[in-house]
XYZ file of C-alpha atoms in Angstrom:
338
model
C -13.822 -6.383 23.301
C -14.414 -10.148 23.361
C -17.561 -9.749 21.293
C -15.707 -7.549 18.817
C -12.938 -10.107 18.498
C -15.515 -12.852 17.938
C -17.128 -10.810 15.189
C -13.787 -10.190 13.524
C -12.996 -13.890 13.633
C -16.305 -14.741 12.026
C -16.081 -12.158 9.252
C -13.948 -13.111 6.259
C -14.397 -13.058 2.532
C -14.800 -16.596 1.316
C -15.582 -15.776 -2.279
C -12.199 -14.802 -3.762
C -13.900 -13.774 -6.973
C -15.346 -10.603 -5.488
C -13.974 -7.434 -6.980
C -13.307 -5.682 -3.671
C -12.882 -7.246 -0.230
C -15.896 -6.646 1.962
C -17.724 -8.132 4.912
C -20.225 -10.818 3.901
C -23.859 -10.719 4.898
C -24.447 -11.923 8.441
C -26.286 -15.221 8.855
C -29.244 -15.520 11.199
C -27.300 -17.668 13.652
C -27.200 -15.085 16.401
C -30.358 -13.246 15.494
C -31.200 -9.577 15.706
C -28.849 -8.817 18.616
C -25.775 -9.936 16.734
C -26.930 -8.104 13.608
C -27.053 -4.939 15.676
C -23.509 -5.542 16.914
C -22.395 -6.225 13.356
C -23.883 -2.944 12.187
C -21.917 -1.123 14.872
C -18.722 -2.899 13.780
C -19.368 -2.023 10.146
C -19.785 1.636 11.064
C -16.489 1.480 12.968
C -14.731 -0.225 10.055
C -16.061 2.381 7.654
C -14.828 5.185 9.901
C -11.332 3.719 10.151
C -11.382 2.459 6.536
C -9.893 -0.794 7.837
C -11.336 -4.138 6.742
C -10.303 -7.756 7.038
C -10.539 -10.347 4.293
C -8.960 -13.655 3.375
C -7.248 -14.893 0.238
C -5.908 -18.289 -0.706
C -2.634 -18.933 -2.431
C -2.923 -19.889 -6.079
C -2.912 -23.580 -5.193
C -5.848 -22.998 -2.877
C -3.970 -24.673 -0.032
C -3.286 -21.922 2.467
C -5.434 -18.994 3.514
C -3.653 -15.706 4.201
C -5.443 -13.235 6.425
C -5.089 -9.750 5.014
C -6.331 -6.311 5.937
C -7.325 -3.552 3.561
C -8.094 0.131 3.814
C -10.752 2.008 1.912
C -9.342 4.874 -0.115
C -11.167 8.176 -0.466
C -11.948 7.060 -4.041
C -14.060 4.236 -2.592
C -11.687 1.458 -3.683
C -9.986 -1.000 -1.324
C -6.208 -1.126 -0.938
C -4.631 -4.319 0.505
C -2.579 -3.185 3.468
C 0.685 -4.928 2.547
C 2.116 -4.695 -0.953
C 5.155 -6.000 -2.789
C 7.537 -3.305 -3.960
C 9.595 -4.054 -7.067
C 12.094 -1.184 -6.989
C 15.423 -2.505 -8.318
C 13.879 -5.862 -9.228
C 15.655 -6.363 -12.542
C 13.447 -6.447 -15.607
C 13.143 -9.883 -17.116
C 13.247 -13.017 -15.029
C 13.984 -11.512 -11.608
C 10.994 -9.173 -11.384
C 8.659 -11.607 -13.127
C 9.537 -14.443 -10.752
C 9.313 -12.185 -7.691
C 5.807 -11.022 -8.569
C 4.636 -14.507 -9.572
C 5.960 -15.904 -6.280
C 4.287 -13.138 -4.255
C 0.914 -13.663 -5.929
C 1.157 -17.394 -5.286
C 1.808 -16.717 -1.606
C -1.224 -14.454 -1.245
C -0.045 -10.941 -2.039
C -2.713 -8.983 -3.871
C -0.963 -5.608 -4.123
C 2.011 -4.913 -6.421
C 3.791 -1.547 -6.583
C 5.839 -0.623 -9.669
C 6.763 2.591 -11.521
C 7.648 3.807 -14.979
C 11.229 4.541 -13.932
C 11.710 0.995 -12.588
C 11.582 -0.378 -16.123
C 9.674 -3.494 -15.059
C 5.994 -2.694 -15.642
C 5.864 -5.313 -18.403
C 7.216 -7.993 -16.052
C 4.600 -7.119 -13.454
C 1.831 -7.310 -16.031
C 3.070 -10.622 -17.399
C 3.293 -12.148 -13.919
C -0.229 -11.009 -13.036
C -1.547 -12.498 -16.278
C 0.336 -15.776 -15.763
C -0.731 -16.083 -12.115
C -4.192 -17.234 -13.172
C -5.803 -14.684 -10.866
C -8.635 -12.548 -12.222
C -7.421 -9.021 -12.893
C -9.790 -7.521 -10.338
C -8.179 -9.551 -7.549
C -4.786 -7.844 -7.921
C -4.237 -4.201 -6.996
C -1.604 -2.668 -9.299
C 0.109 0.648 -8.609
C 2.430 2.480 -10.955
C 3.934 5.975 -10.915
C 4.374 8.784 -13.411
C 8.030 9.719 -13.844
C 8.884 13.409 -14.083
C 10.068 13.141 -17.711
C 6.416 12.519 -18.657
C 5.085 15.678 -17.030
C 2.736 18.106 -18.738
C -0.825 17.228 -19.779
C -0.135 15.729 -23.196
C 3.005 13.842 -22.179
C 1.301 12.525 -19.048
C -1.751 11.367 -21.018
C 0.551 9.486 -23.374
C 2.541 8.134 -20.423
C -0.597 6.715 -18.828
C -1.436 4.816 -21.994
C 2.144 3.611 -22.313
C 2.022 2.209 -18.770
C -1.262 0.449 -19.530
C 0.317 -1.090 -22.612
C 3.395 -2.204 -20.665
C 1.260 -3.689 -17.911
C -1.121 -5.305 -20.406
C -4.162 -4.132 -18.478
C -7.148 -1.949 -19.412
C -6.880 0.005 -16.153
C -4.497 0.712 -13.270
C -5.783 0.600 -9.714
C -3.575 3.438 -8.479
C -1.454 5.901 -10.459
C 0.875 8.197 -8.522
C 2.953 11.234 -9.331
C 6.380 9.841 -8.415
C 7.681 13.100 -6.921
C 6.660 16.767 -6.614
C 8.755 17.507 -9.707
C 8.457 20.755 -11.648
C 5.886 23.160 -10.150
C 5.291 24.635 -13.621
C 3.813 21.399 -15.000
C 2.576 19.695 -11.828
C -1.030 20.898 -12.026
C -1.413 19.919 -15.690
C 0.093 16.505 -15.005
C -2.375 15.957 -12.179
C -5.185 17.070 -14.479
C -4.165 14.319 -16.912
C -4.545 11.754 -14.117
C -7.962 13.170 -13.223
C -9.056 12.906 -16.851
C -7.850 9.299 -17.025
C -10.004 8.486 -13.991
C -13.028 9.889 -15.798
C -12.111 7.764 -18.828
C -11.943 4.603 -16.718
C -8.212 4.096 -17.290
C -7.316 4.669 -13.616
C -9.349 3.883 -10.513
C -7.493 5.970 -7.902
C -4.814 8.645 -8.111
C -2.251 9.845 -5.635
C 1.225 11.188 -5.071
C 4.589 10.060 -3.792
C 7.281 11.983 -1.924
C 5.022 15.006 -1.356
C 5.579 17.146 1.715
C 2.873 19.294 3.291
C 3.704 22.392 1.182
C 3.533 20.281 -2.005
C 0.154 18.866 -0.984
C -1.229 22.302 -0.146
C -0.044 23.686 -3.478
C -1.618 20.789 -5.405
C -4.909 21.310 -3.556
C -5.157 24.822 -5.001
C -5.842 23.449 -8.501
C -6.851 19.802 -8.060
C -10.427 18.664 -8.616
C -9.683 15.248 -7.096
C -7.872 14.879 -3.795
C -4.972 12.401 -3.724
C -6.022 9.036 -2.337
C -2.468 8.112 -1.303
C 0.855 9.727 -0.450
C 3.675 7.182 -0.701
C 6.753 8.244 1.274
C 9.690 6.696 3.107
C 8.435 5.691 6.568
C 10.024 3.574 9.295
C 10.918 4.141 12.969
C 14.008 6.160 11.992
C 12.041 8.398 9.566
C 8.530 9.150 10.779
C 7.649 12.446 9.049
C 5.139 13.543 11.743
C 4.086 16.698 9.891
C 3.275 14.834 6.669
C 1.555 12.024 8.565
C -0.633 14.416 10.551
C -1.637 16.377 7.447
C -2.496 13.286 5.426
C -4.554 11.804 8.238
C -6.484 15.049 8.603
C -7.167 15.105 4.853
C -8.124 11.420 4.529
C -5.052 10.569 2.447
C -3.695 7.052 3.052
C 0.038 6.842 3.734
C 2.007 4.115 1.977
C 5.427 3.334 3.444
C 8.203 2.604 0.995
C 11.480 1.283 2.423
C 9.563 0.167 5.551
C 12.591 -1.980 6.488
C 14.960 0.994 6.036
C 16.564 -0.927 3.145
C 17.701 -3.559 5.697
C 20.109 -1.043 7.228
C 18.556 -1.359 10.689
C 17.561 -5.018 10.951
C 20.385 -5.514 13.413
C 19.306 -2.654 15.662
C 19.409 -3.981 19.255
C 16.062 -2.411 20.164
C 14.320 -4.043 17.223
C 16.046 -7.366 17.813
C 15.029 -7.371 21.471
C 11.359 -6.867 20.586
C 11.568 -9.530 17.867
C 13.168 -12.121 20.129
C 10.615 -11.584 22.874
C 7.708 -11.996 20.444
C 9.262 -14.856 18.492
C 9.200 -13.000 15.174
C 11.827 -11.509 12.870
C 13.125 -7.922 13.027
C 11.564 -7.310 9.605
C 8.180 -8.463 10.916
C 8.501 -6.079 13.868
C 9.103 -3.146 11.525
C 6.223 -4.096 9.241
C 3.905 -4.537 12.210
C 4.946 -1.114 13.524
C 4.028 0.344 10.143
C 0.626 -1.358 10.099
C -0.210 -0.254 13.620
C 0.677 3.297 12.647
C -1.982 3.001 9.955
C 0.514 2.914 7.086
C 0.490 0.537 4.113
C 4.021 -0.942 3.948
C 5.595 -1.987 0.657
C 8.437 -4.388 1.492
C 10.597 -5.477 -1.416
C 11.970 -9.005 -1.660
C 12.725 -11.425 -4.465
C 12.983 -14.352 -2.032
C 9.821 -16.475 -1.594
C 10.788 -17.236 2.017
C 11.173 -13.559 2.912
C 8.028 -12.686 0.982
C 6.116 -15.244 3.037
C 7.583 -13.895 6.271
C 6.812 -10.293 5.327
C 3.170 -11.215 4.740
C 2.892 -13.073 8.041
C 2.340 -9.961 10.148
C -1.346 -10.210 11.039
C -1.075 -12.880 13.732
C 0.604 -10.731 16.400
C 0.521 -7.194 17.725
C 3.005 -4.824 19.276
C 2.042 -3.549 22.706
C 1.884 0.132 23.563
C 5.280 -0.015 25.270
C 6.930 -1.602 22.233
C 5.348 0.951 19.920
C 6.583 3.796 22.102
C 10.078 2.294 22.201
C 10.177 2.010 18.418
C 8.811 5.536 18.079
C 11.799 6.675 20.093
C 14.209 5.551 17.351
C 13.451 8.608 15.172
C 16.678 10.011 13.762
C 15.694 11.582 10.434
C 17.315 8.746 8.494
C 16.783 8.933 4.729
C 17.915 5.765 2.973
C 17.520 7.030 -0.591
C 16.435 10.280 -2.224
C 14.485 13.024 -0.454
C 12.170 14.959 -2.813
C 10.129 16.138 0.179
C 13.085 18.286 1.186
C 14.663 18.896 -2.189
C 11.847 19.451 -4.718
C 10.516 23.017 -5.036
C 6.962 23.862 -4.007
């Protein structure tokens, strides 16, 4: 374990210009023995699809340690993203994204229905960061379903975002079963055209995923669903893990409804962190990719500062015990037809 920790400490990406985070070549400092250990670690990282890398804020003053997971498409997904749901189009969303990128976020999650794709694109462009250093996700709204409408919707999102490609494009919900397969086919075609790098779904339950698999040529890389200690979706989580589909957690803070929970507060106080950090750390240790939303630079910074501590097994079990089936917003998993 000590050797593994030493290796992890030594391995970081120092060239921020690389397209995807990866482990740099090992120097000859420790010779053949250490190279052998490194090879074993790389095999382990590949199996778990979990990697560590480092980014600097846009002033180059502070390094933020970040993890990433490898999607089944081969691309790397930074393991904490900024959600912009209900970030008002115009100044609010633009400033939130610009602030997050300055602080070290490299993963922004938007959607057609949010009405702020243009603000996200403008902030990414104005950040000064190369496009390939920022992972952008957007989602296809159900009004754009059907092959032709979806193909046009993809191009409209690219125009709004001001980018030649999107890193991840999701179906926002299971939607209409009659047009779901053709809509997915439009995403697959856009991948072949180089307009999208990875495709996935959001708010899909196990029956929806099984139905999609009957016609899909490309397996979803991601399923983005509401996940937090009060809504754990064990059936969906187990299925996605078995199929190699990464789970993204939206509303990982339960829309701030549970930040005052005494169990969470007790863990936070003992560890010297915030309740929000406890919930985000729980999500990470579950293997999820949380997407906290905040327009405040201070809270954005705090939400990103979740790689310096861990929750013990007892704390994780205690938080697991909070399951109550809480849904803080909509529930297409339960309400959309298969």
